[in-house]
């Protein structure tokens, strides 16, 4: 089917989706990222926001939005707009950071996702309210998994002043382990899969 990725950045997910058989379009406000997506990744990308996307592009079977919702001034308005661009029974998939979790509770102001560019932080309750108000049915949710190099992972742990990490980081710096990809998920980033609830006739 057709897939729109909001905040598509350099087009990596667009390529994965297209290689999986979807007809894809990305929406991205960064001019640099759009140029990279179009010229290097050869992906169909529109520069701007969903509100700027011409209606002539039609509606979509799936709309995705990875790590974008927390940057929105008005997430309900954005999700309502997403709903209006989905086909009947269309699917909305997104990930966002969750503040009602043991990890931010323990780290407090050292939680790595506390950033000026994150305007909002969500909880299970606020996500539920958001989906109810925008008429989406939650089908599935789970912890979101990132893949990073071991070197980067240790570098981030160093910033938390965890005992012994600095020495471990130095030990692997000039080895093949430094670039080894590892999955990690603390559970404070969640993936949600939702279906548009069709209006009654």
XYZ file of N, CA, C and O in Angstrom:
804
model
N 0.823 -1.202 0.000
C 0.000 0.000 0.000
C 0.856 1.250 0.000
O 2.053 1.222 -0.284
N 0.228 2.373 0.341
C 0.914 3.662 0.351
C 1.311 4.018 1.775
O 0.550 3.807 2.714
N 2.500 4.586 1.932
C 3.042 4.905 3.252
C 3.636 6.301 3.249
O 4.424 6.647 2.366
N 3.253 7.090 4.251
C 3.813 8.420 4.453
C 4.615 8.404 5.748
O 4.101 8.003 6.795
N 5.869 8.862 5.688
C 6.702 8.952 6.883
C 6.907 10.424 7.231
O 7.499 11.175 6.451
N 6.389 10.827 8.390
C 6.497 12.215 8.837
C 7.780 12.370 9.654
O 8.015 11.631 10.600
N 8.586 13.365 9.280
C 9.894 13.528 9.916
C 10.855 12.491 9.371
O 11.595 11.848 10.118
N 10.858 12.346 8.049
C 11.595 11.247 7.392
C 13.102 11.467 7.361
O 13.857 10.567 6.989
N 13.561 12.634 7.722
C 14.975 12.996 7.816
C 15.737 12.595 6.544
O 15.377 13.040 5.464
N 16.744 11.743 6.635
C 17.575 11.441 5.469
C 17.056 10.289 4.625
O 17.708 9.861 3.669
N 15.891 9.742 4.970
C 15.238 8.754 4.113
C 15.553 7.303 4.391
O 15.188 6.436 3.594
N 16.212 6.986 5.516
C 16.579 5.593 5.802
C 15.341 4.700 5.929
O 15.298 3.610 5.349
N 14.339 5.168 6.677
C 13.136 4.338 6.831
C 12.354 4.255 5.528
O 11.754 3.221 5.225
N 12.366 5.323 4.741
C 11.689 5.292 3.437
C 12.258 4.173 2.566
O 11.516 3.452 1.906
N 13.575 4.039 2.597
C 14.220 2.982 1.799
C 13.798 1.597 2.280
O 13.484 0.717 1.477
N 13.782 1.400 3.608
C 13.368 0.106 4.167
C 11.934 -0.211 3.763
O 11.619 -1.329 3.337
N 11.046 0.791 3.875
C 9.634 0.584 3.536
C 9.459 0.314 2.044
O 8.690 -0.570 1.646
N 10.162 1.071 1.224
C 10.066 0.881 -0.234
C 10.582 -0.504 -0.633
O 9.974 -1.199 -1.462
N 11.689 -0.931 -0.034
C 12.223 -2.263 -0.322
C 11.300 -3.371 0.159
O 11.417 -4.517 -0.282
N 10.388 -3.029 1.078
C 9.403 -3.999 1.571
C 8.122 -3.985 0.743
O 7.158 -4.682 1.074
N 8.079 -3.154 -0.312
C 6.950 -3.184 -1.234
C 5.978 -2.026 -1.138
O 4.990 -1.983 -1.876
N 6.230 -1.056 -0.251
C 5.334 0.084 -0.121
C 5.660 1.171 -1.142
O 6.803 1.331 -1.552
N 4.644 1.927 -1.533
C 4.827 3.161 -2.287
C 4.982 4.260 -1.249
O 4.063 4.511 -0.461
N 6.150 4.913 -1.212
C 6.473 5.768 -0.072
C 6.606 7.241 -0.442
O 6.949 7.600 -1.570
N 6.351 8.061 0.572
C 6.590 9.502 0.486
C 7.037 9.953 1.875
O 6.466 9.535 2.883
N 8.058 10.801 1.914
C 8.513 11.356 3.178
C 8.174 12.827 3.273
O 8.122 13.529 2.261
N 7.946 13.298 4.485
C 7.744 14.724 4.768
C 8.780 15.125 5.805
O 8.866 14.499 6.865
N 9.562 16.154 5.493
C 10.684 16.525 6.365
C 10.923 18.028 6.271
O 11.074 18.571 5.172
N 10.958 18.750 7.416
C 11.183 20.193 7.362
C 12.620 20.617 7.042
O 12.837 21.711 6.531
N 13.611 19.767 7.314
C 15.009 20.136 7.095
C 15.368 20.105 5.603
O 15.289 19.054 4.960
N 15.789 21.247 5.068
C 16.168 21.318 3.645
C 17.363 20.412 3.362
O 17.417 19.733 2.332
N 18.340 20.418 4.284
C 19.532 19.589 4.093
C 19.154 18.106 4.032
O 19.614 17.366 3.152
N 18.303 17.668 4.973
C 17.922 16.256 5.032
C 17.102 15.852 3.809
O 17.262 14.748 3.281
N 16.236 16.741 3.339
C 15.440 16.449 2.139
C 16.355 16.294 0.927
O 16.194 15.367 0.121
N 17.321 17.185 0.806
C 18.262 17.108 -0.321
C 19.038 15.791 -0.268
O 19.221 15.119 -1.291
N 19.487 15.393 0.926
C 20.210 14.129 1.079
C 19.300 12.953 0.721
O 19.712 12.018 0.020
N 18.075 12.999 1.204
C 17.122 11.920 0.941
C 16.858 11.777 -0.554
O 16.801 10.664 -1.086
N 16.720 12.905 -1.239
C 16.415 12.876 -2.672
C 17.635 12.510 -3.515
O 17.549 11.672 -4.417
N 18.775 13.126 -3.212
C 19.944 12.968 -4.072
C 20.776 11.734 -3.756
O 21.272 11.071 -4.668
N 20.953 11.420 -2.479
C 21.798 10.295 -2.090
C 20.986 9.008 -1.934
O 21.380 7.955 -2.448
N 19.864 9.111 -1.220
C 19.038 7.918 -0.975
C 18.050 7.641 -2.104
O 17.481 6.560 -2.179
N 17.841 8.658 -2.981
C 16.913 8.532 -4.121
C 15.481 8.239 -3.662
O 14.767 7.446 -4.271
N 15.069 8.891 -2.566
C 13.732 8.674 -2.029
C 12.842 9.891 -2.274
O 13.304 11.035 -2.299
N 11.559 9.621 -2.453
C 10.557 10.638 -2.722
C 10.254 11.388 -1.417
O 9.637 10.831 -0.514
N 10.703 12.639 -1.314
C 10.589 13.391 -0.072
C 10.117 14.814 -0.334
O 10.607 15.483 -1.249
N 9.162 15.250 0.472
C 8.590 16.598 0.374
C 9.158 17.456 1.490
O 9.164 17.034 2.648
N 9.611 18.667 1.151
C 10.179 19.557 2.166
C 9.066 20.410 2.782
O 8.376 21.155 2.101
N 8.885 20.237 4.111
C 7.842 20.965 4.825
C 7.245 20.094 5.916
O 7.883 19.165 6.406
N 6.018 20.412 6.284
C 5.296 19.657 7.310
C 4.077 18.991 6.681
O 3.741 19.252 5.521
N 3.401 18.174 7.451
C 2.183 17.520 6.948
C 1.142 18.560 6.549
O 0.421 18.385 5.565
N 1.083 19.650 7.288
C 0.129 20.719 6.974
C 0.430 21.352 5.613
O -0.479 21.847 4.935
N 1.702 21.327 5.199
C 2.104 21.895 3.898
C 1.862 20.931 2.737
O 1.838 21.356 1.575
N 1.729 19.652 3.041
C 1.640 18.625 1.986
C 0.349 18.811 1.188
O -0.747 18.767 1.758
N 0.449 19.014 -0.125
C -0.761 19.249 -0.933
C -1.753 18.087 -0.840
O -1.355 16.921 -0.789
N -3.036 18.428 -0.819
C -4.090 17.414 -0.764
C -4.064 16.521 -2.000
O -4.548 15.380 -1.963
N -3.487 17.032 -3.090
C -3.433 16.245 -4.339
C -2.608 14.974 -4.187
O -2.736 14.047 -4.991
N -1.764 14.930 -3.161
C -0.978 13.701 -2.944
C -1.874 12.569 -2.448
O -1.449 11.419 -2.423
N -3.114 12.899 -2.050
C -4.070 11.871 -1.641
C -3.875 11.426 -0.204
O -3.097 12.011 0.566
N -4.579 10.344 0.143
C -4.485 9.759 1.479
C -3.602 8.519 1.440
O -3.228 8.048 0.361
N -3.326 7.964 2.618
C -2.347 6.885 2.734
C -2.916 5.724 3.536
O -3.807 5.893 4.368
N -2.371 4.540 3.278
C -2.764 3.348 4.040
C -2.081 3.329 5.407
O -2.657 2.876 6.394
N -0.836 3.817 5.445
C -0.050 3.845 6.680
C 0.653 5.187 6.788
O 1.203 5.690 5.801
N 0.627 5.760 7.985
C 1.435 6.950 8.274
C 2.313 6.615 9.478
O 1.831 6.103 10.490
N 3.600 6.886 9.342
C 4.554 6.625 10.427
C 5.161 7.935 10.914
O 5.286 8.899 10.150
N 5.559 7.949 12.181
C 6.174 9.139 12.771
C 7.079 8.672 13.908
O 6.621 8.397 15.010
N 8.377 8.566 13.604
C 9.332 8.017 14.567
C 10.031 9.137 15.341
O 10.730 9.959 14.766
N 9.849 9.159 16.668
C 10.526 10.121 17.548
C 10.282 11.569 17.115
O 11.212 12.383 17.073
N 9.040 11.886 16.800
C 8.672 13.227 16.339
C 7.635 13.879 17.248
O 7.670 15.086 17.479
N 6.730 13.082 17.811
C 5.589 13.621 18.564
C 6.023 14.537 19.707
O 5.365 15.544 19.997
N 7.143 14.218 20.340
C 7.617 15.021 21.475
C 8.124 16.401 21.062
O 8.356 17.265 21.897
N 8.280 16.622 19.747
C 8.721 17.917 19.230
C 7.545 18.814 18.823
O 7.762 19.948 18.402
N 6.327 18.305 18.918
C 5.151 19.021 18.439
C 4.610 19.998 19.484
O 4.488 19.653 20.660
N 4.262 21.196 19.033
C 3.647 22.183 19.927
C 2.240 21.731 20.317
O 1.833 21.861 21.464
N 1.503 21.170 19.343
C 0.129 20.716 19.591
C -0.045 19.308 19.027
O -0.476 19.150 17.882
N 0.295 18.269 19.807
C 0.227 16.903 19.270
C -1.177 16.462 18.876
O -1.340 15.725 17.907
N -2.207 16.911 19.586
C -3.580 16.522 19.230
C -3.946 17.056 17.858
O -4.535 16.335 17.040
N -3.589 18.289 17.587
C -3.853 18.876 16.277
C -3.132 18.090 15.180
O -3.695 17.824 14.117
N -1.893 17.715 15.447
C -1.105 16.959 14.463
C -1.699 15.576 14.225
O -1.811 15.123 13.073
N -2.096 14.885 15.288
C -2.643 13.532 15.142
C -4.015 13.587 14.455
O -4.356 12.699 13.670
N -4.794 14.633 14.708
C -6.063 14.804 13.987
C -5.812 15.015 12.494
O -6.553 14.508 11.642
N -4.758 15.755 12.175
C -4.383 15.966 10.774
C -3.936 14.652 10.140
O -4.283 14.349 8.989
N -3.185 13.868 10.891
C -2.772 12.539 10.408
C -3.997 11.687 10.110
O -4.072 11.029 9.068
N -4.968 11.714 11.010
C -6.207 10.946 10.820
C -6.904 11.331 9.520
O -7.397 10.489 8.782
N -6.908 12.627 9.228
C -7.590 13.121 8.029
C -6.886 12.698 6.740
O -7.483 12.736 5.661
N -5.609 12.281 6.848
C -4.848 11.869 5.657
C -4.722 10.359 5.536
O -3.980 9.855 4.691
N -5.442 9.626 6.388
C -5.434 8.160 6.320
C -6.668 7.641 5.585
O -7.766 8.201 5.731
N -6.475 6.574 4.842
C -7.602 5.868 4.227
C -8.445 5.202 5.314
O -7.973 5.035 6.452
N -9.683 4.801 5.004
C -10.492 4.050 5.983
C -9.711 2.854 6.523
O -9.049 2.141 5.755
N -9.766 2.660 7.843
C -9.016 1.603 8.534
C -7.500 1.764 8.407
O -6.749 0.814 8.626
N -7.045 2.974 8.067
C -5.618 3.234 7.937
C -4.897 3.069 9.264
O -5.489 3.161 10.337
N -3.606 2.826 9.171
C -2.787 2.533 10.349
C -1.805 3.679 10.597
O -1.156 4.168 9.672
N -1.723 4.088 11.861
C -0.788 5.124 12.310
C 0.197 4.482 13.278
O -0.194 3.923 14.308
N 1.492 4.537 12.948
C 2.545 3.966 13.787
C 3.469 5.097 14.236
O 3.880 5.913 13.413
N 3.787 5.117 15.521
C 4.678 6.160 16.003
C 5.455 5.679 17.219
O 5.084 4.700 17.879
N 6.538 6.374 17.501
C 7.293 6.134 18.729
C 7.491 7.467 19.427
O 7.552 8.521 18.785
N 7.578 7.418 20.752
C 7.828 8.632 21.515
C 8.401 8.268 22.880
O 8.396 7.101 23.279
N 8.898 9.287 23.585
C 9.504 9.066 24.894
C 8.443 9.108 25.987
O 7.530 9.922 25.945
N 8.597 8.208 26.959
C 7.624 8.063 28.039
C 8.270 8.441 29.369
O 9.281 7.845 29.770
N 7.671 9.394 30.055
C 8.263 9.889 31.298
C 7.815 9.092 32.522
O 8.464 9.131 33.569
N 6.714 8.348 32.409
C 6.235 7.560 33.563
C 6.865 6.168 33.558
O 6.197 5.155 33.420
N 8.163 6.138 33.716
C 8.936 4.906 33.583
C 10.038 4.920 34.633
O 10.484 5.977 35.076
N 10.522 3.739 35.017
C 11.530 3.669 36.073
C 12.829 4.387 35.710
O 13.490 4.968 36.576
N 13.195 4.381 34.419
C 14.476 4.955 34.007
C 14.530 6.471 34.258
O 15.443 6.956 34.948
N 13.563 7.278 33.739
C 13.594 8.712 34.082
C 13.328 8.981 35.555
O 13.837 9.964 36.109
N 12.572 8.104 36.206
C 12.296 8.286 37.638
C 13.585 8.192 38.449
O 13.816 8.973 39.375
N 14.446 7.238 38.091
C 15.716 7.047 38.816
C 16.736 8.129 38.445
O 17.383 8.705 39.316
N 16.849 8.417 37.142
C 17.893 9.356 36.697
C 17.543 10.819 36.951
O 18.441 11.660 37.037
N 16.249 11.122 37.029
C 15.781 12.498 37.237
C 16.396 13.447 36.192
O 16.240 13.221 35.011
N 17.116 14.490 36.602
C 17.618 15.468 35.634
C 18.809 14.950 34.819
O 19.305 15.643 33.922
N 19.263 13.719 35.086
C 20.324 13.106 34.267
C 19.743 12.222 33.166
O 20.491 11.627 32.384
N 18.416 12.126 33.094
C 17.768 11.342 32.038
C 18.180 11.925 30.691
O 18.015 13.126 30.447
N 18.752 11.120 29.784
C 19.324 11.673 28.546
C 18.326 12.313 27.593
O 18.715 13.072 26.712
N 17.021 12.027 27.760
C 16.037 12.603 26.843
C 15.501 13.950 27.311
O 14.608 14.517 26.674
N 16.015 14.472 28.415
C 15.646 15.828 28.835
C 16.433 16.813 27.978
O 17.613 17.070 28.211
N 15.759 17.347 26.945
C 16.409 18.256 25.995
C 15.453 19.408 25.691
O 14.237 19.240 25.715
N 16.030 20.564 25.358
C 15.210 21.723 25.024
C 14.311 21.468 23.813
O 13.218 22.015 23.724
N 14.792 20.647 22.881
C 13.998 20.411 21.669
C 12.810 19.478 21.921
O 11.930 19.364 21.087
N 12.783 18.808 23.072
C 11.624 17.986 23.427
C 10.632 18.866 24.185
O 10.859 19.230 25.337
N 9.544 19.201 23.528
C 8.574 20.141 24.091
C 7.606 19.466 25.049
O 7.081 20.106 25.953
N 7.356 18.166 24.830
C 6.384 17.431 25.639
C 6.916 16.055 25.992
O 7.702 15.468 25.234
N 6.453 15.547 27.133
C 6.782 14.191 27.568
C 5.474 13.470 27.871
O 4.571 14.049 28.471
N 5.387 12.212 27.460
C 4.126 11.483 27.515
C 4.126 10.401 28.587
O 5.167 9.940 29.032
N 2.924 10.011 28.959
C 2.703 8.896 29.872
C 1.675 7.974 29.221
O 1.062 8.327 28.214
N 1.470 6.797 29.802
C 0.446 5.896 29.268
C -0.911 6.588 29.244
O -1.687 6.438 28.304
N -1.187 7.359 30.279
C -2.468 8.049 30.386
C -2.636 9.113 29.296
O -3.692 9.191 28.656
N -1.604 9.934 29.070
C -1.741 10.996 28.069
C -1.775 10.429 26.648
O -2.475 10.965 25.786
N -1.055 9.333 26.398
C -1.134 8.679 25.081
C -2.544 8.134 24.868
O -3.138 8.289 23.788
N -3.099 7.497 25.896
C -4.460 6.961 25.792
C -5.472 8.084 25.493
O -6.331 7.949 24.623
N -5.348 9.200 26.211
C -6.248 10.330 25.978
C -6.081 10.891 24.566
O -7.073 11.230 23.902
N -4.835 11.005 24.117
C -4.552 11.523 22.777
C -5.214 10.666 21.704
O -5.848 11.181 20.773
N -5.098 9.346 21.838
C -5.671 8.441 20.842
C -7.190 8.428 20.898
O -7.862 8.354 19.856
N -7.753 8.510 22.087
C -9.213 8.557 22.221
C -9.783 9.816 21.580
O -10.769 9.760 20.833
N -9.163 10.958 21.855
C -9.657 12.228 21.321
C -9.521 12.321 19.808
O -10.319 12.978 19.145
N -8.497 11.675 19.266
C -8.270 11.719 17.824
C -8.886 10.523 17.094
O -8.694 10.365 15.901
N -9.612 9.689 17.826
C -10.367 8.561 17.254
C -9.450 7.516 16.612
O -9.587 7.154 15.460
N -8.498 7.039 17.423
C -7.647 5.922 17.018
C -7.794 4.793 18.024
O -7.915 5.032 19.228
N -7.747 3.569 17.507
C -7.763 2.374 18.351
C -6.337 1.850 18.474
O -5.672 1.597 17.463
N -5.854 1.709 19.701
C -4.515 1.172 19.913
C -4.528 -0.332 19.691
O -5.237 -1.070 20.363
N -3.745 -0.788 18.710
C -3.669 -2.215 18.397
C -2.530 -2.906 19.131
O -2.640 -4.066 19.508
N -1.435 -2.161 19.333
C -0.213 -2.821 19.791
C 0.755 -1.770 20.323
O 0.837 -0.669 19.781
N 1.470 -2.107 21.366
C 2.557 -1.243 21.828
C 3.653 -2.102 22.445
O 3.379 -3.183 22.973
N 4.872 -1.623 22.364
C 5.992 -2.339 22.967
C 7.171 -1.393 23.121
O 7.175 -0.282 22.594
N 8.187 -1.876 23.837
C 9.413 -1.094 23.976
C 10.068 -0.924 22.608
O 10.107 -1.851 21.808
N 10.580 0.258 22.374
C 11.260 0.577 21.122
C 12.737 0.251 21.277
O 13.346 0.608 22.285
N 13.289 -0.438 20.308
C 14.681 -0.883 20.392
C 15.565 -0.064 19.448
O 15.239 0.083 18.270
N 16.650 0.475 19.986
C 17.638 1.178 19.173
C 18.847 0.263 18.937
O 19.151 -0.586 19.771
N 19.528 0.485 17.827
C 20.783 -0.206 17.549
C 21.880 0.848 17.427
O 21.776 1.762 16.606
N 22.895 0.736 18.267
C 24.007 1.686 18.239
C 25.321 0.918 18.349
O 25.337 -0.240 18.757
N 26.401 1.596 17.988
C 27.708 0.955 18.151
C 28.032 0.870 19.640
O 27.588 1.699 20.443
N 28.820 -0.130 19.994
C 29.227 -0.298 21.393
C 29.991 0.935 21.875
O 29.811 1.390 23.002
N 30.818 1.512 20.990
C 31.585 2.704 21.348
C 30.678 3.868 21.716
O 30.916 4.563 22.709
N 29.628 4.080 20.924
C 28.691 5.171 21.203
C 27.919 4.905 22.485
O 27.691 5.811 23.296
N 27.515 3.650 22.660
C 26.760 3.267 23.850
C 27.578 3.546 25.121
O 27.083 4.125 26.090
N 28.864 3.161 25.089
C 29.725 3.403 26.245
C 29.972 4.891 26.462
O 30.035 5.366 27.595
N 30.083 5.631 25.354
C 30.254 7.078 25.435
C 29.067 7.727 26.156
O 29.231 8.609 27.006
N 27.849 7.293 25.826
C 26.652 7.838 26.475
C 26.596 7.441 27.949
O 26.189 8.237 28.798
N 27.021 6.219 28.245
C 27.027 5.779 29.643
C 28.032 6.578 30.468
O 27.807 6.840 31.646
N 29.128 6.953 29.824
C 30.150 7.760 30.519
C 29.557 9.064 31.047
O 29.903 9.526 32.133
N 28.649 9.658 30.259
C 28.056 10.942 30.654
C 27.193 10.808 31.901
O 26.863 11.806 32.541
N 26.817 9.561 32.259
C 26.019 9.321 33.461
C 26.900 9.056 34.686
O 26.395 8.787 35.769
N 28.233 9.100 34.460
C 29.205 8.897 35.551
C 29.051 7.536 36.238
O 29.122 7.437 37.465
N 28.829 6.515 35.423
C 28.727 5.153 35.967
C 30.138 4.622 36.207
O 30.994 4.668 35.314
N 30.373 4.124 37.396
C 31.717 3.681 37.782
C 32.254 2.604 36.841
O 31.576 1.624 36.535
N 33.482 2.792 36.375
C 34.177 1.796 35.568
C 33.936 1.905 34.074
O 34.691 1.331 33.278
N 32.901 2.649 33.638
C 32.576 2.728 32.207
C 33.685 3.426 31.417
O 34.013 3.023 30.300
N 34.282 4.452 32.009
C 35.346 5.195 31.323
C 36.503 4.269 30.944
O 37.037 4.339 29.835
N 36.858 3.358 31.832
C 37.976 2.436 31.582
C 37.586 1.381 30.541
O 38.398 1.010 29.688
N 36.343 0.935 30.615
C 35.853 -0.036 29.620
C 35.820 0.600 28.237
O 36.202 -0.027 27.235
N 35.387 1.855 28.171
C 35.325 2.584 26.903
C 36.707 2.711 26.276
O 36.888 2.500 25.071
N 37.701 3.034 27.101
C 39.073 3.155 26.600
C 39.613 1.807 26.120
O 40.378 1.733 25.152
N 39.222 0.740 26.803
C 39.724 -0.603 26.474
C 39.248 -1.066 25.100
O 39.973 -1.769 24.393
N 38.023 -0.670 24.699
C 37.478 -1.169 23.425
C 37.651 -0.161 22.283
O 37.359 -0.478 21.132
N 38.180 1.047 22.596
C 38.207 2.137 21.614
C 38.892 1.763 20.301
O 38.398 2.063 19.221
N 40.019 1.123 20.346
C 40.774 0.816 19.124
C 40.649 -0.648 18.707
O 41.534 -1.199 18.060
N 39.540 -1.258 19.062
C 39.294 -2.654 18.694
C 38.071 -2.743 17.793
O 37.325 -1.771 17.626
N 37.859 -3.921 17.230
C 36.690 -4.149 16.374
C 35.386 -4.047 17.173
O 34.329 -3.762 16.617
N 35.475 -4.262 18.490
C 34.285 -4.179 19.344
C 33.683 -2.771 19.348
O 32.479 -2.605 19.550
N 34.522 -1.773 19.107
C 34.083 -0.376 19.146
C 32.918 -0.123 18.173
O 32.006 0.644 18.463
N 32.983 -0.780 16.996
C 31.957 -0.560 15.959
C 30.852 -1.611 15.978
O 29.921 -1.552 15.178
N 30.949 -2.563 16.871
C 29.941 -3.621 16.937
C 28.574 -3.030 17.308
O 28.455 -2.250 18.244
N 27.548 -3.392 16.533
C 26.202 -2.888 16.803
C 25.536 -3.709 17.900
O 25.582 -4.938 17.880
N 24.929 -2.993 18.829
C 24.229 -3.686 19.916
C 22.812 -3.116 20.044
O 22.595 -1.918 19.870
N 21.837 -3.992 20.326
C 20.475 -3.491 20.579
C 20.351 -3.050 22.035
O 20.945 -3.656 22.918
N 19.618 -1.961 22.271
C 19.334 -1.604 23.661
C 17.965 -0.949 23.756
O 17.505 -0.272 22.848
N 17.321 -1.211 24.849
C 16.009 -0.635 25.109
C 15.774 -0.605 26.611
O 15.743 -1.652 27.248
N 15.626 0.587 27.155
C 15.316 0.729 28.574
C 13.810 0.779 28.815
O 13.362 0.728 29.943
N 13.045 0.933 27.744
C 11.593 0.966 27.874
C 11.007 2.357 27.976
O 9.796 2.514 28.002
N 11.863 3.388 28.031
C 11.348 4.757 28.124
C 11.008 5.340 26.756
O 10.521 6.471 26.661
N 11.263 4.582 25.699
C 10.765 4.928 24.365
C 9.837 3.792 23.941
O 10.219 2.623 24.014
N 8.627 4.147 23.543
C 7.617 3.144 23.221
C 7.172 3.269 21.770
O 7.123 4.370 21.204
N 6.861 2.132 21.180
C 6.315 2.046 19.829
C 4.816 1.782 19.947
O 4.390 0.930 20.733
N 4.013 2.514 19.165
C 2.558 2.356 19.176
C 2.054 2.126 17.756
O 2.478 2.805 16.817
N 1.156 1.151 17.606
C 0.507 0.864 16.326
C -0.997 1.051 16.538
O -1.581 0.402 17.412
N -1.595 1.941 15.760
C -2.998 2.317 15.962
C -3.763 2.238 14.644
O -3.192 2.399 13.575
N -5.068 2.028 14.756
C -5.921 1.993 13.567
C -6.954 3.101 13.640
O -7.537 3.358 14.689
N -7.152 3.762 12.524
C -8.166 4.816 12.434
C -9.557 4.233 12.654
O -9.927 3.232 12.028
N -10.292 4.815 13.579
C -11.679 4.399 13.808
C -12.543 5.172 12.815
O -12.560 6.403 12.823
N -13.220 4.448 11.931
C -14.036 5.100 10.921
C -15.270 5.736 11.561
O -15.852 5.182 12.472
N -15.612 6.925 11.081
C -16.796 7.619 11.604
C -18.046 6.817 11.255
O -18.142 6.254 10.160
N -19.035 6.752 12.171
C -20.285 6.041 11.860
C -21.037 6.713 10.718
O -20.969 7.931 10.564
N -21.737 5.888 9.932
C -22.500 6.434 8.796
C -23.717 7.205 9.307
O -24.288 6.879 10.317
